[in-house]
Coordinates of C-alpha atoms in Angstrom, one line a residue:
M1 CA 20.0 10.4 9.7
A2 CA 23.6 10.2 8.6
L3 CA 22.7 11.3 5.1
T4 CA 23.2 15.0 4.3
L5 CA 20.9 16.7 1.8
F6 CA 23.6 17.2 -0.9
D7 CA 25.5 13.9 -0.3
T8 CA 26.0 12.6 -3.8
D9 CA 28.5 9.8 -3.0
E10 CA 26.2 7.4 -1.2
Y11 CA 22.5 6.8 -0.8
R12 CA 21.3 5.5 2.5
P13 CA 17.7 4.5 2.5
P14 CA 15.6 5.9 5.4
V15 CA 15.3 3.8 8.5
W16 CA 11.6 3.2 9.1
K17 CA 10.7 3.5 12.8
S18 CA 9.0 0.4 14.2
Y19 CA 7.8 1.7 17.6
L20 CA 4.2 2.5 16.5
Y21 CA 4.0 -0.7 14.5
Q22 CA 4.9 -2.7 17.6
L23 CA 2.3 -0.9 19.6
Q24 CA -0.4 -1.7 17.0
Q25 CA 0.6 -5.4 17.3
E26 CA 0.2 -5.2 21.1
A27 CA -3.3 -3.5 21.0
P28 CA -6.2 -5.4 22.5
H29 CA -8.2 -7.6 20.2
P30 CA -12.0 -7.1 19.8
R31 CA -14.1 -9.5 21.9
R32 CA -17.8 -9.5 21.0
M33 CA -20.2 -9.9 23.9
T34 CA -23.1 -11.7 22.4
C35 CA -26.6 -11.5 23.8
T36 CA -28.1 -14.9 24.6
N37 CA -31.7 -13.5 24.7
E38 CA -33.9 -12.7 21.7
V39 CA -34.1 -8.9 21.5
E40 CA -37.1 -7.3 20.0
N41 CA -36.7 -4.6 17.4
R42 CA -33.1 -5.2 16.8
P43 CA -31.9 -3.1 13.9
K44 CA -31.1 -5.4 10.9
Y45 CA -27.6 -4.0 10.6
Y46 CA -26.6 -5.1 14.1
G47 CA -25.9 -8.7 15.1
R48 CA -25.8 -10.6 18.4
E49 CA -23.6 -7.9 19.9
F50 CA -26.9 -5.9 20.3
H51 CA -28.3 -6.2 23.8
G52 CA -31.3 -3.9 23.5
M53 CA -32.2 -1.2 26.1
I54 CA -29.8 -2.0 29.0
S55 CA -28.3 0.5 31.4
R56 CA -24.7 1.7 31.4
E57 CA -24.2 -0.1 34.7
A58 CA -25.4 -3.4 33.1
A59 CA -23.1 -2.9 30.1
D60 CA -20.2 -2.2 32.4
Q61 CA -20.8 -5.4 34.3
L62 CA -21.0 -7.5 31.1
L63 CA -17.8 -6.0 29.7
S64 CA -15.7 -6.2 32.8
V65 CA -14.5 -9.7 31.8
A66 CA -11.8 -8.6 29.4
E67 CA -10.0 -5.7 27.6
G68 CA -11.4 -5.2 24.1
S69 CA -14.9 -6.6 24.9
Y70 CA -17.7 -4.7 23.3
L71 CA -21.5 -4.6 22.9
I72 CA -24.2 -2.3 21.5
R73 CA -27.1 -1.0 23.5
E74 CA -30.1 1.2 22.9
S75 CA -30.2 4.4 24.9
Q76 CA -32.7 4.4 27.8
R77 CA -33.0 8.2 27.8
Q78 CA -33.2 8.5 24.0
P79 CA -34.9 5.5 22.5
G80 CA -33.9 4.9 18.8
T81 CA -30.3 6.0 19.4
Y82 CA -27.5 3.5 19.9
T83 CA -24.3 3.3 21.9
L84 CA -21.1 1.3 21.4
A85 CA -19.8 0.3 24.8
L86 CA -16.2 -0.7 24.7
R87 CA -13.8 -1.9 27.4
F88 CA -10.4 -0.3 27.3
G89 CA -8.0 0.7 30.1
S90 CA -10.0 -1.2 32.7
Q91 CA -13.0 1.0 32.2
T92 CA -16.0 1.1 29.9
R93 CA -16.1 3.8 27.2
N94 CA -19.4 4.7 25.5
F95 CA -19.6 6.1 22.0
R96 CA -22.7 7.3 20.1
L97 CA -23.0 4.9 17.2
Y98 CA -24.4 5.8 13.7
Y99 CA -25.2 4.0 10.5
D100 CA -25.7 5.4 7.0
G101 CA -24.9 2.3 5.1
K102 CA -21.6 2.1 7.0
H103 CA -20.9 2.2 10.8
F104 CA -19.2 5.1 12.4
V105 CA -18.6 7.0 15.6
G106 CA -16.4 9.7 14.1
E107 CA -14.9 10.5 10.7
K108 CA -14.0 7.0 9.7
R109 CA -16.7 4.7 8.2
F110 CA -16.6 0.9 8.5
E111 CA -18.3 -2.0 6.7
S112 CA -18.6 -3.9 10.0
I113 CA -18.8 -3.2 13.8
H114 CA -15.8 -5.6 14.2
D115 CA -13.6 -3.5 12.0
L116 CA -14.8 -0.3 13.7
V117 CA -13.9 -1.8 17.1
T118 CA -10.5 -3.1 15.9
D119 CA -9.5 0.3 14.5
G120 CA -10.8 2.0 17.7
L121 CA -8.8 -0.2 20.0
I122 CA -5.6 0.3 17.9
T123 CA -6.1 4.1 18.0
L124 CA -6.9 4.2 21.7
Y125 CA -3.9 2.0 22.6
I126 CA -1.4 3.9 20.5
E127 CA -2.6 7.4 21.5
T128 CA -2.6 6.3 25.1
K129 CA 0.8 4.7 25.1
A130 CA 2.6 7.1 22.7
A131 CA 0.9 10.5 23.0
E132 CA 4.1 12.4 23.7
Y133 CA 5.9 10.4 20.9
I134 CA 3.2 11.3 18.4
A135 CA 3.3 15.0 19.3
K136 CA 7.0 15.1 18.4
M137 CA 6.9 13.0 15.2
T138 CA 7.4 15.9 12.8
I139 CA 10.6 17.2 14.5
N140 CA 13.2 15.2 12.5
P141 CA 11.6 14.6 9.1
I142 CA 13.1 12.4 6.4
Y143 CA 11.1 14.1 3.7
E144 CA 14.0 16.0 2.1
H145 CA 16.1 12.9 1.8
I146 CA 13.8 10.6 -0.1
G147 CA 13.2 12.5 -3.4
Y148 CA 10.0 14.4 -3.1
T149 CA 11.6 17.9 -2.5
T150 CA 10.9 20.4 -5.3
L151 CA 13.5 21.9 -7.6
N152 CA 12.4 25.4 -6.6
R153 CA 12.4 24.5 -2.9
E154 CA 12.0 27.4 -0.5
P155 CA 15.0 28.1 1.8
A156 CA 15.2 25.9 4.9
Y157 CA 14.8 28.9 7.2
Q158 CA 11.4 29.7 5.6
K159 CA 8.9 29.1 8.5
H160 CA 5.6 29.5 6.8
M161 CA 5.4 27.0 3.9
P162 CA 2.2 26.6 1.9
V163 CA 0.5 23.3 2.4
L164 CA -1.3 20.7 0.4
K165 CA -5.1 21.1 0.0
E166 CA -7.1 18.3 1.5
T167 CA -9.9 16.6 -0.4
H168 CA -11.9 13.5 -0.2
D169 CA -12.6 13.5 -3.9
E170 CA -11.7 10.2 -5.6
K171 CA -11.0 11.7 -9.0
D172 CA -7.5 12.2 -10.4
S173 CA -6.9 15.9 -10.4
T174 CA -4.3 18.6 -9.7
G175 CA -4.9 21.7 -7.7
Q176 CA -4.9 25.2 -9.1
D177 CA -1.6 27.1 -9.4
G178 CA 0.5 24.1 -8.9
V179 CA -1.0 23.2 -5.5
S180 CA -1.1 19.4 -5.2
E181 CA -4.1 17.7 -3.8
K182 CA -4.0 15.1 -1.1
R183 CA -6.7 12.6 -0.3
V184 CA -7.5 10.6 2.8
H185 CA -6.4 7.1 1.9
T186 CA -6.7 3.5 3.1
F187 CA -3.4 1.7 2.8
R188 CA -3.4 -2.0 2.3
G189 CA -0.6 -3.7 4.2
P190 CA 1.8 -2.0 6.6
H191 CA 2.8 1.6 5.4
W192 CA 5.2 4.1 6.9
C193 CA 4.9 7.9 6.6
E194 CA 7.3 9.4 4.1
Y195 CA 7.6 12.6 6.1
C196 CA 8.4 11.3 9.6
A197 CA 9.3 7.6 8.9
N198 CA 6.8 6.4 11.5
F199 CA 4.2 3.7 11.0
M200 CA 0.8 4.7 9.8
W201 CA -1.5 3.0 12.2
G202 CA -5.1 1.8 12.0
L203 CA -7.3 -0.3 9.7
I204 CA -8.5 2.4 7.3
A205 CA -7.9 6.0 6.5
Q206 CA -4.4 5.8 8.1
G207 CA -3.1 8.9 6.3
V208 CA -3.2 10.9 3.1
K209 CA -1.8 10.3 -0.4
C210 CA -0.7 13.1 -2.8
A211 CA -2.6 12.9 -6.1
D212 CA 0.4 14.0 -8.0
C213 CA 3.5 12.2 -6.7
G214 CA 2.1 9.4 -4.6
L215 CA 3.6 10.8 -1.3
N216 CA 2.1 8.9 1.7
V217 CA 2.0 10.8 5.0
H218 CA 0.2 11.0 8.3
K219 CA -2.6 13.6 8.2
Q220 CA -0.7 15.8 10.8
C221 CA 2.5 15.4 8.8
S222 CA 0.9 16.6 5.6
K223 CA 0.6 20.1 7.1
M224 CA 4.4 20.3 7.0
V225 CA 4.8 19.3 3.3
P226 CA 5.4 22.0 0.6
N227 CA 2.5 22.6 -1.8
D228 CA 4.4 21.5 -4.9
C229 CA 5.7 18.0 -4.1
K230 CA 6.8 17.2 -7.6
P231 CA 9.8 14.7 -7.2
D232 CA 13.2 16.3 -7.6
L233 CA 15.6 14.2 -9.7
K234 CA 18.5 15.8 -7.8
H235 CA 17.3 14.1 -4.6
V236 CA 15.9 10.8 -6.1
K237 CA 19.2 9.0 -5.4
K238 CA 18.0 5.5 -6.1
V239 CA 16.1 3.5 -8.7
Y240 CA 15.5 0.3 -6.7
S241 CA 13.1 0.6 -3.7
C242 CA 11.8 3.9 -4.9
D243 CA 8.1 4.4 -5.4
L244 CA 7.4 3.8 -9.1
T245 CA 5.2 6.9 -9.6
T246 CA 7.8 9.1 -7.9
L247 CA 10.6 7.6 -10.1
V248 CA 8.9 8.2 -13.5
K249 CA 7.8 11.7 -12.5
A250 CA 11.3 12.6 -11.4
H251 CA 12.8 11.3 -14.7
I252 CA 9.8 12.4 -16.8
T253 CA 9.4 9.0 -18.4
K254 CA 6.4 6.7 -19.0
R255 CA 8.1 3.7 -17.3
P256 CA 11.1 3.2 -15.0
M257 CA 14.3 3.1 -17.0
V258 CA 15.4 -0.1 -15.4
V259 CA 12.4 -1.9 -16.9
D260 CA 12.9 -0.5 -20.4
M261 CA 16.7 -1.2 -20.4
C262 CA 16.5 -4.7 -19.0
I263 CA 13.7 -5.7 -21.3
R264 CA 15.6 -4.3 -24.4
E265 CA 18.8 -6.2 -23.3
I266 CA 16.8 -9.5 -22.7
E267 CA 15.0 -9.3 -26.1
S268 CA 18.2 -8.5 -28.0
R269 CA 20.1 -11.6 -26.8
G270 CA 18.1 -13.8 -24.4
L271 CA 14.8 -14.8 -25.8
N272 CA 16.0 -18.3 -26.7
S273 CA 17.8 -18.9 -23.4
E274 CA 16.5 -22.0 -21.7
G275 CA 14.6 -21.3 -18.5
L276 CA 14.5 -17.6 -19.1
Y277 CA 13.3 -15.9 -15.8
R278 CA 13.1 -19.3 -14.1
V279 CA 16.9 -19.8 -13.9
S280 CA 18.6 -17.6 -11.3
G281 CA 21.7 -15.5 -12.0
F282 CA 24.6 -15.1 -9.6
S283 CA 23.2 -13.0 -6.7
D284 CA 26.3 -10.9 -6.2
L285 CA 26.3 -9.8 -9.9
I286 CA 22.5 -9.1 -9.7
E287 CA 23.3 -6.8 -6.7
D288 CA 26.0 -5.2 -8.9
V289 CA 23.4 -4.4 -11.6
K290 CA 21.1 -2.9 -8.9
M291 CA 23.9 -0.7 -7.6
A292 CA 24.8 0.4 -11.2
F293 CA 21.2 1.6 -11.7
D294 CA 21.1 3.3 -8.3
R295 CA 24.5 5.0 -9.1
D296 CA 24.3 5.7 -12.8
G297 CA 20.6 5.6 -13.7
E298 CA 20.0 5.3 -17.5
K299 CA 23.8 5.4 -18.0
A300 CA 24.2 2.0 -16.3
D301 CA 26.1 -0.5 -18.5
I302 CA 24.2 -3.8 -18.6
S303 CA 25.6 -5.0 -21.9
V304 CA 27.0 -8.4 -22.7
N305 CA 30.4 -7.0 -22.2
M306 CA 29.6 -6.4 -18.6
Y307 CA 27.2 -9.3 -17.9
E308 CA 27.5 -12.2 -20.3
D309 CA 24.9 -14.3 -18.4
I310 CA 21.4 -13.1 -19.4
N311 CA 20.1 -14.5 -16.1
I312 CA 21.8 -11.7 -14.3
I313 CA 19.7 -9.2 -16.2
T314 CA 16.4 -11.1 -15.7
G315 CA 17.3 -11.4 -12.0
A316 CA 17.9 -7.7 -11.8
L317 CA 14.5 -7.0 -13.4
K318 CA 12.7 -9.4 -11.0
L319 CA 14.6 -7.8 -8.0
Y320 CA 13.4 -4.3 -9.1
F321 CA 9.8 -5.4 -8.9
R322 CA 10.3 -7.2 -5.6
D323 CA 11.9 -4.1 -4.1
L324 CA 9.0 -1.8 -5.0
P325 CA 7.6 -0.3 -1.8
I326 CA 4.1 -0.5 -3.4
P327 CA 3.9 -3.6 -5.7
L328 CA 3.4 -3.2 -9.4
I329 CA -0.1 -4.6 -8.8
T330 CA -0.9 -2.3 -5.9
Y331 CA -2.4 -3.2 -2.6
D332 CA -5.6 -1.3 -3.4
A333 CA -6.1 -3.2 -6.7
Y334 CA -5.0 -6.6 -5.4
P335 CA -8.5 -7.8 -4.2
K336 CA -10.0 -7.2 -7.6
F337 CA -7.2 -9.0 -9.4
I338 CA -7.6 -12.0 -7.1
E339 CA -11.3 -11.9 -7.5
S340 CA -10.9 -12.2 -11.3
A341 CA -8.7 -15.3 -10.9
K342 CA -11.5 -17.1 -9.0
I343 CA -14.1 -16.5 -11.7
M344 CA -14.9 -19.6 -13.9
D345 CA -16.7 -17.9 -16.8
P346 CA -14.0 -16.7 -19.3
D347 CA -15.9 -13.6 -20.5
E348 CA -16.8 -12.5 -16.9
Q349 CA -13.2 -13.2 -15.9
L350 CA -11.7 -10.9 -18.5
E351 CA -14.3 -8.2 -17.7
T352 CA -13.3 -8.3 -14.0
L353 CA -9.6 -8.3 -14.9
H354 CA -10.2 -5.2 -17.1
E355 CA -11.9 -3.5 -14.2
A356 CA -9.0 -4.4 -12.0
L357 CA -6.5 -2.7 -14.4
K358 CA -8.5 0.5 -14.1
L359 CA -7.7 0.6 -10.4
L360 CA -3.9 0.9 -11.0
P361 CA -2.2 4.3 -11.1
P362 CA -1.2 5.3 -14.6
A363 CA 2.6 4.6 -14.2
H364 CA 1.8 1.1 -12.8
C365 CA -0.6 0.3 -15.5
E366 CA 1.7 1.4 -18.3
T367 CA 4.6 -0.6 -16.8
L368 CA 2.5 -3.7 -16.4
R369 CA 1.3 -3.3 -20.0
Y370 CA 4.9 -3.1 -21.3
L371 CA 6.0 -6.1 -19.1
M372 CA 3.1 -8.3 -20.2
A373 CA 3.8 -7.5 -23.9
H374 CA 7.4 -8.6 -23.3
L375 CA 6.4 -11.8 -21.5
K376 CA 4.0 -12.6 -24.4
R377 CA 7.0 -12.3 -26.8
V378 CA 9.0 -14.6 -24.4
T379 CA 6.2 -17.3 -24.8
L380 CA 6.6 -17.1 -28.6
H381 CA 10.0 -18.7 -28.2
E382 CA 8.7 -21.5 -25.9
K383 CA 10.3 -24.2 -28.0
E384 CA 13.7 -22.8 -27.2
N385 CA 13.3 -21.3 -23.8
L386 CA 10.7 -23.7 -22.4
M387 CA 8.8 -20.9 -20.8
N388 CA 5.1 -20.7 -21.4
A389 CA 2.5 -18.3 -19.8
E390 CA 1.9 -20.8 -17.0
N391 CA 5.6 -21.0 -16.1
L392 CA 6.0 -17.3 -16.2
G393 CA 3.0 -16.9 -14.0
I394 CA 4.6 -19.0 -11.4
V395 CA 7.7 -16.8 -11.5
F396 CA 6.1 -13.4 -11.7
G397 CA 2.9 -14.0 -9.6
P398 CA 4.5 -13.3 -6.2
T399 CA 7.0 -10.9 -7.8
L400 CA 4.4 -8.5 -9.0
M401 CA 1.7 -9.0 -6.3
R402 CA 1.9 -9.0 -2.5
S403 CA -1.1 -9.7 -0.4
P404 CA -2.2 -6.7 1.8
E405 CA -3.2 -9.3 4.5
L406 CA -0.8 -9.5 7.4
D407 CA -2.0 -13.1 8.0
A408 CA 0.6 -15.5 6.6
M409 CA -1.9 -18.3 5.9
A410 CA -4.2 -16.0 3.9
A411 CA -1.3 -14.7 1.9
L412 CA -0.1 -18.3 1.2
N413 CA -3.5 -19.3 0.0
D414 CA -3.4 -16.5 -2.6
I415 CA -0.3 -17.7 -4.3
R416 CA -2.1 -19.9 -6.8
Y417 CA -4.4 -17.0 -7.8
Q418 CA -1.4 -14.7 -8.2
R419 CA 0.1 -17.1 -10.6
L420 CA -3.2 -17.3 -12.5
V421 CA -3.6 -13.5 -12.7
V422 CA -0.2 -13.1 -14.4
E423 CA -0.9 -16.1 -16.7
L424 CA -4.2 -14.5 -17.8
L425 CA -2.5 -11.1 -18.3
I426 CA 0.1 -12.6 -20.6
K427 CA -2.3 -14.6 -22.6
N428 CA -4.8 -11.7 -23.1
E429 CA -2.4 -8.8 -23.1
D430 CA -3.6 -7.7 -26.6
I431 CA -7.2 -7.6 -25.4
L432 CA -6.7 -6.2 -21.9
F433 CA -4.4 -3.3 -22.7

């Protein structure tokens, strides 16, 4: 990268490497080979892909029609044990298949056979096509340039760095003696490793997340990360496009300063402005505000003397949320929020929404609370600004939420529910938070 470690004049965001993402898109798709005969004693957790007690040769013949085709068979030598037969690389591969409430052939556990096969095909394809590339991923890390480096960082020549402890515990906790904990994590939507800048492939458990600072890395890259990954303000050279948890930890604040400062400015002089948040400000000036925050942080001047049009400030606030690498309503919590919007019973709807809020990281939840309280105050001036909760939901729904689904149609169908989620949060902010 062109950025040097102590370059204070200009921040250049990391260039995320797309090679592994492109390979995932090219991976074979699952093709279930259904059994046309009625099979006796079929386990209840398998479907028509179960072919009973057939030989390897018979399975191989059935699967020879296409890459990605798969079936399940019962072992002839060990009745009661099951094998996933999968066509990849013009040959049939056989995996011992287990079920304990979820399906698995290795460490990862899946809700469905289809998901297991999808993830397996992605992994086989990428590890076959890019084995040498993957082995060299950690050679030129971006880690020290993106703000996670510690204040008391060991010298660069230090070869043996203590590493993060690995855990599968879901509780929020911090390791002993300042050692941060990392957890195997399922990322919703495309994610890139913040150590090597490469795509984190697969359907589930693509990497690990640090419990303290939110750092997302490949499992193999996590071995290279120092044990104390508290974000260093000296190296957090931006406000926009920075992970929200990382930003507030680096600045030791409850919320991002851009949120606090913009909201204070809007409430001091803009609550009666017609079309507040709906009307767009001049894009070049909004970009100026963004650069001011990235350059000056809390010292940025967004007063009326600099930006008379309040729509520039509202535009800058909306841009901040749109630029977050992980949305304010995170990918992990997204399904629960959408579920709440689909419930018809008001009491059950609020209960589900309350459960969804518990899924948010603390910094995200606090920022959402502060924003919803502000938007509630905006609605109190509806006669002047013409902005009610429904209108604000239309504006902020897609701004605060992004579907983890890669399918464009599925994401499009969620837009009406995104709007409703924000409308419900505004109307019930005093109850929910």
